[in-house]
């Protein structure tokens, strides 16, 4: 089927890139809360709260929040969600009979 492991890895990587719509490798450096707060024009505390609540995409390294500027920018430029759609939390709640 496949001649070697390297060819199989290449094919899997190409398929994942096609499905995810981009490159799997990025040279972008993650920025800290201070840099993202300056970019957004908010306080560092507000940036951390927005990361904790999932308003902006972020991840933790140890006890520090890190952000990819391109992901934050793409998230903020995305069209807003329809406010009338039912949330996942509401969908999974048990109804009183």
Tab-separated table of N, CA and C in Angstrom:
chain	number	residue	atom	x	y	z
A	1	UNK	N	0.824	-1.176	0.000
A	1	UNK	CA	0.000	0.000	0.000
A	1	UNK	C	0.876	1.250	0.000
A	2	UNK	N	1.525	1.588	1.122
A	2	UNK	CA	2.444	2.709	1.172
A	2	UNK	C	3.860	2.162	1.251
A	3	UNK	N	4.762	2.833	0.562
A	3	UNK	CA	6.124	2.308	0.475
A	3	UNK	C	6.894	2.459	1.779
A	4	UNK	N	6.668	3.542	2.498
A	4	UNK	CA	7.398	3.717	3.756
A	4	UNK	C	6.615	4.623	4.702
A	5	UNK	N	7.126	4.716	5.912
A	5	UNK	CA	6.455	5.507	6.942
A	5	UNK	C	6.466	6.990	6.619
A	6	UNK	N	7.529	7.487	6.000
A	6	UNK	CA	7.630	8.909	5.661
A	6	UNK	C	6.528	9.313	4.674
A	7	UNK	N	6.261	8.451	3.704
A	7	UNK	CA	5.209	8.754	2.731
A	7	UNK	C	3.842	8.775	3.407
A	8	UNK	N	3.614	7.835	4.308
A	8	UNK	CA	2.355	7.788	5.037
A	8	UNK	C	2.174	9.041	5.890
A	9	UNK	N	3.232	9.486	6.571
A	9	UNK	CA	3.162	10.708	7.373
A	9	UNK	C	2.856	11.928	6.500
A	10	UNK	N	3.479	12.002	5.327
A	10	UNK	CA	3.240	13.117	4.410
A	10	UNK	C	1.786	13.159	3.972
A	11	UNK	N	1.226	12.016	3.643
A	11	UNK	CA	-0.160	11.949	3.187
A	11	UNK	C	-1.114	12.351	4.319
A	12	UNK	N	-0.850	11.873	5.523
A	12	UNK	CA	-1.697	12.234	6.658
A	12	UNK	C	-1.625	13.728	6.926
A	13	UNK	N	-0.419	14.286	6.863
A	13	UNK	CA	-0.235	15.720	7.098
A	13	UNK	C	-0.985	16.550	6.047
A	14	UNK	N	-0.873	16.158	4.774
A	14	UNK	CA	-1.581	16.886	3.714
A	14	UNK	C	-3.089	16.824	3.911
A	15	UNK	N	-3.589	15.658	4.328
A	15	UNK	CA	-5.029	15.514	4.531
A	15	UNK	C	-5.502	16.356	5.722
A	16	UNK	N	-4.725	16.373	6.796
A	16	UNK	CA	-5.080	17.209	7.945
A	16	UNK	C	-5.054	18.687	7.587
A	17	UNK	N	-4.063	19.110	6.827
A	17	UNK	CA	-4.005	20.514	6.407
A	17	UNK	C	-5.199	20.868	5.535
A	18	UNK	N	-5.601	19.942	4.669
A	18	UNK	CA	-6.758	20.184	3.814
A	18	UNK	C	-8.025	20.303	4.656
A	19	UNK	N	-8.189	19.419	5.637
A	19	UNK	CA	-9.388	19.433	6.474
A	19	UNK	C	-9.431	20.640	7.401
A	20	UNK	N	-8.283	21.034	7.932
A	20	UNK	CA	-8.235	22.154	8.863
A	20	UNK	C	-8.140	23.503	8.163
A	21	UNK	N	-7.888	23.494	6.881
A	21	UNK	CA	-7.859	24.735	6.117
A	21	UNK	C	-6.630	25.578	6.342
A	22	UNK	N	-5.504	24.978	6.484
A	22	UNK	CA	-4.281	25.758	6.662
A	22	UNK	C	-3.106	24.886	7.000
A	23	UNK	N	-2.021	25.536	7.243
A	23	UNK	CA	-0.789	24.833	7.564
A	23	UNK	C	-0.794	24.409	9.021
A	24	UNK	N	-0.218	23.244	9.290
A	24	UNK	CA	-0.114	22.774	10.668
A	24	UNK	C	1.087	23.373	11.374
A	25	UNK	N	1.997	23.906	10.623
A	25	UNK	CA	3.179	24.501	11.243
A	25	UNK	C	3.056	26.017	11.172
A	26	UNK	N	3.378	26.654	12.268
A	26	UNK	CA	3.346	28.104	12.308
A	26	UNK	C	4.577	28.591	13.051
A	27	UNK	N	5.106	29.682	12.616
A	27	UNK	CA	6.262	30.262	13.279
A	27	UNK	C	5.850	31.439	14.154
A	28	UNK	N	4.563	31.609	14.332
A	28	UNK	CA	4.066	32.719	15.133
A	28	UNK	C	4.384	32.487	16.609
A	29	UNK	N	4.832	33.512	17.262
A	29	UNK	CA	5.140	33.431	18.688
A	29	UNK	C	3.907	33.855	19.482
A	30	UNK	N	3.678	33.154	20.567
A	30	UNK	CA	2.574	33.509	21.449
A	30	UNK	C	2.954	34.746	22.252
A	31	UNK	N	1.976	35.616	22.484
A	31	UNK	CA	2.226	36.836	23.260
A	31	UNK	C	1.556	36.699	24.622
A	32	UNK	N	1.998	37.495	25.568
A	32	UNK	CA	1.468	37.458	26.923
A	32	UNK	C	0.267	38.373	27.100
A	33	UNK	N	-0.233	38.395	28.314
A	33	UNK	CA	-1.424	39.186	28.629
A	33	UNK	C	-1.184	40.683	28.457
A	34	UNK	N	0.018	41.146	28.764
A	34	UNK	CA	0.314	42.575	28.632
A	34	UNK	C	0.218	43.021	27.171
A	35	UNK	N	0.797	42.220	26.266
A	35	UNK	CA	0.776	42.583	24.844
A	35	UNK	C	-0.637	42.539	24.268
A	36	UNK	N	-1.409	41.496	24.658
A	36	UNK	CA	-2.757	41.391	24.104
A	36	UNK	C	-3.658	42.474	24.681
A	37	UNK	N	-3.431	42.856	25.937
A	37	UNK	CA	-4.218	43.936	26.540
A	37	UNK	C	-3.960	45.247	25.814
A	38	UNK	N	-2.708	45.494	25.481
A	38	UNK	CA	-2.378	46.708	24.728
A	38	UNK	C	-3.016	46.673	23.345
A	39	UNK	N	-2.984	45.517	22.687
A	39	UNK	CA	-3.577	45.368	21.356
A	39	UNK	C	-5.094	45.611	21.396
A	40	UNK	N	-5.748	45.069	22.437
A	40	UNK	CA	-7.201	45.203	22.540
A	40	UNK	C	-7.632	46.536	23.144
A	41	UNK	N	-6.710	47.230	23.791
A	41	UNK	CA	-7.045	48.496	24.422
A	41	UNK	C	-7.801	48.312	25.728
A	42	UNK	N	-7.494	47.235	26.441
A	42	UNK	CA	-8.135	46.968	27.729
A	42	UNK	C	-7.053	46.746	28.777
A	43	UNK	N	-7.461	46.583	30.021
A	43	UNK	CA	-6.484	46.324	31.080
A	43	UNK	C	-6.026	44.865	31.016
A	44	UNK	N	-4.921	44.583	31.667
A	44	UNK	CA	-4.392	43.222	31.713
A	44	UNK	C	-5.393	42.306	32.419
A	45	UNK	N	-6.007	42.798	33.484
A	45	UNK	CA	-7.013	42.024	34.206
A	45	UNK	C	-8.170	41.634	33.278
A	46	UNK	N	-8.661	42.587	32.498
A	46	UNK	CA	-9.765	42.325	31.575
A	46	UNK	C	-9.369	41.298	30.526
A	47	UNK	N	-8.143	41.386	30.014
A	47	UNK	CA	-7.676	40.411	29.026
A	47	UNK	C	-7.656	39.009	29.626
A	48	UNK	N	-7.204	38.891	30.867
A	48	UNK	CA	-7.164	37.575	31.518
A	48	UNK	C	-8.569	37.032	31.761
A	49	UNK	N	-9.480	37.898	32.166
A	49	UNK	CA	-10.862	37.457	32.398
A	49	UNK	C	-11.492	36.998	31.087
A	50	UNK	N	-11.249	37.731	30.008
A	50	UNK	CA	-11.787	37.339	28.704
A	50	UNK	C	-11.213	35.997	28.254
A	51	UNK	N	-9.957	35.717	28.599
A	51	UNK	CA	-9.350	34.426	28.268
A	51	UNK	C	-9.969	33.310	29.105
A	52	UNK	N	-10.157	33.561	30.386
A	52	UNK	CA	-10.727	32.549	31.285
A	52	UNK	C	-12.156	32.192	30.906
A	53	UNK	N	-12.918	33.165	30.468
A	53	UNK	CA	-14.322	32.921	30.127
A	53	UNK	C	-14.506	32.469	28.680
A	54	UNK	N	-13.433	32.451	27.896
A	54	UNK	CA	-13.518	31.968	26.527
A	54	UNK	C	-13.949	33.004	25.513
A	55	UNK	N	-13.957	34.267	25.905
A	55	UNK	CA	-14.344	35.330	24.973
A	55	UNK	C	-13.289	35.485	23.881
A	56	UNK	N	-12.025	35.331	24.247
A	56	UNK	CA	-10.943	35.353	23.263
A	56	UNK	C	-10.142	34.056	23.391
A	57	UNK	N	-9.640	33.522	22.279
A	57	UNK	CA	-8.890	32.262	22.337
A	57	UNK	C	-7.543	32.452	23.021
A	58	UNK	N	-7.240	31.575	23.965
A	58	UNK	CA	-5.992	31.647	24.723
A	58	UNK	C	-5.680	30.278	25.293
A	59	UNK	N	-4.474	30.129	25.804
A	59	UNK	CA	-4.081	28.897	26.466
A	59	UNK	C	-3.116	29.247	27.585
A	60	UNK	N	-3.001	28.344	28.540
A	60	UNK	CA	-2.143	28.592	29.695
A	60	UNK	C	-0.846	27.802	29.563
A	61	UNK	N	0.235	28.452	29.938
A	61	UNK	CA	1.534	27.807	30.084
A	61	UNK	C	1.934	28.063	31.527
A	62	UNK	N	1.863	27.030	32.357
A	62	UNK	CA	2.089	27.224	33.782
A	62	UNK	C	0.946	28.049	34.346
A	63	UNK	N	1.286	29.201	34.905
A	63	UNK	CA	0.240	30.082	35.430
A	63	UNK	C	0.065	31.344	34.586
A	64	UNK	N	0.608	31.338	33.374
A	64	UNK	CA	0.515	32.508	32.493
A	64	UNK	C	-0.390	32.216	31.300
A	65	UNK	N	-1.198	33.199	30.942
A	65	UNK	CA	-2.025	33.092	29.739
A	65	UNK	C	-1.203	33.500	28.533
A	66	UNK	N	-1.354	32.769	27.434
A	66	UNK	CA	-0.677	33.065	26.174
A	66	UNK	C	-1.716	33.155	25.071
A	67	UNK	N	-1.426	33.988	24.087
A	67	UNK	CA	-2.370	34.249	22.994
A	67	UNK	C	-1.615	34.260	21.678
A	68	UNK	N	-2.251	33.727	20.639
A	68	UNK	CA	-1.736	33.903	19.287
A	68	UNK	C	-2.496	35.087	18.700
A	69	UNK	N	-1.771	36.112	18.319
A	69	UNK	CA	-2.390	37.338	17.839
A	69	UNK	C	-3.283	37.076	16.629
A	70	UNK	N	-2.849	36.189	15.735
A	70	UNK	CA	-3.654	35.892	14.542
A	70	UNK	C	-4.983	35.234	14.917
A	71	UNK	N	-4.975	34.356	15.936
A	71	UNK	CA	-6.221	33.710	16.365
A	71	UNK	C	-7.166	34.704	17.021
A	72	UNK	N	-6.618	35.595	17.839
A	72	UNK	CA	-7.445	36.616	18.486
A	72	UNK	C	-8.043	37.534	17.425
A	73	UNK	N	-7.230	37.953	16.469
A	73	UNK	CA	-7.703	38.828	15.401
A	73	UNK	C	-8.810	38.140	14.596
A	74	UNK	N	-8.601	36.873	14.228
A	74	UNK	CA	-9.600	36.138	13.454
A	74	UNK	C	-10.890	35.949	14.253
A	75	UNK	N	-10.760	35.706	15.536
A	75	UNK	CA	-11.934	35.526	16.388
A	75	UNK	C	-12.744	36.817	16.482
A	76	UNK	N	-12.055	37.944	16.604
A	76	UNK	CA	-12.753	39.226	16.723
A	76	UNK	C	-13.358	39.678	15.400
A	77	UNK	N	-12.766	39.267	14.286
A	77	UNK	CA	-13.282	39.654	12.974
A	77	UNK	C	-14.383	38.732	12.477
A	78	UNK	N	-14.587	37.599	13.139
A	78	UNK	CA	-15.622	36.646	12.730
A	78	UNK	C	-16.997	37.263	12.957
A	79	UNK	N	-17.960	36.893	12.118
A	79	UNK	CA	-19.305	37.440	12.320
A	79	UNK	C	-19.872	36.965	13.658
A	80	UNK	N	-20.642	37.803	14.326
A	80	UNK	CA	-21.188	37.410	15.627
A	80	UNK	C	-22.187	36.260	15.485
A	81	UNK	N	-22.291	35.475	16.528
A	81	UNK	CA	-23.243	34.365	16.527
A	81	UNK	C	-24.660	34.912	16.618
A	82	UNK	N	-25.591	34.152	16.107
A	82	UNK	CA	-26.996	34.539	16.164
A	82	UNK	C	-27.461	34.514	17.617
A	83	UNK	N	-27.917	35.641	18.152
A	83	UNK	CA	-28.284	35.667	19.573
A	83	UNK	C	-29.530	34.839	19.897
A	84	UNK	N	-30.276	34.431	18.886
A	84	UNK	CA	-31.513	33.697	19.138
A	84	UNK	C	-31.342	32.185	19.077
A	85	UNK	N	-30.138	31.711	18.791
A	85	UNK	CA	-29.935	30.257	18.769
A	85	UNK	C	-29.864	29.728	20.191
A	86	UNK	N	-30.320	28.517	20.367
A	86	UNK	CA	-30.330	27.903	21.686
A	86	UNK	C	-28.918	27.446	22.040
A	87	UNK	N	-28.490	27.730	23.242
A	87	UNK	CA	-27.146	27.369	23.667
A	87	UNK	C	-27.051	25.875	23.966
A	88	UNK	N	-25.833	25.346	23.945
A	88	UNK	CA	-25.616	23.941	24.277
A	88	UNK	C	-26.038	23.662	25.712
A	89	UNK	N	-25.752	24.606	26.586
A	89	UNK	CA	-26.125	24.435	27.992
A	89	UNK	C	-27.634	24.306	28.138
A	90	UNK	N	-28.356	25.139	27.419
A	90	UNK	CA	-29.815	25.089	27.491
A	90	UNK	C	-30.354	23.805	26.878
A	91	UNK	N	-29.719	23.349	25.812
A	91	UNK	CA	-30.182	22.151	25.135
A	91	UNK	C	-30.063	20.911	26.016
A	92	UNK	N	-29.050	20.877	26.874
A	92	UNK	CA	-28.810	19.679	27.684
A	92	UNK	C	-29.514	19.714	29.031
A	93	UNK	N	-30.167	20.790	29.370
A	93	UNK	CA	-30.890	20.887	30.640
A	93	UNK	C	-32.112	19.986	30.627
A	94	UNK	N	-32.393	19.431	31.784
A	94	UNK	CA	-33.603	18.597	31.919
A	94	UNK	C	-34.816	19.504	32.082
A	95	UNK	N	-35.865	19.146	31.433
A	95	UNK	CA	-37.101	19.917	31.507
A	95	UNK	C	-38.013	19.345	32.598
A	96	UNK	N	-38.753	20.217	33.233
A	96	UNK	CA	-39.735	19.752	34.211
A	96	UNK	C	-40.940	19.215	33.482
A	97	UNK	N	-41.467	18.094	33.967
A	97	UNK	CA	-42.626	17.538	33.288
A	97	UNK	C	-43.906	17.852	33.998
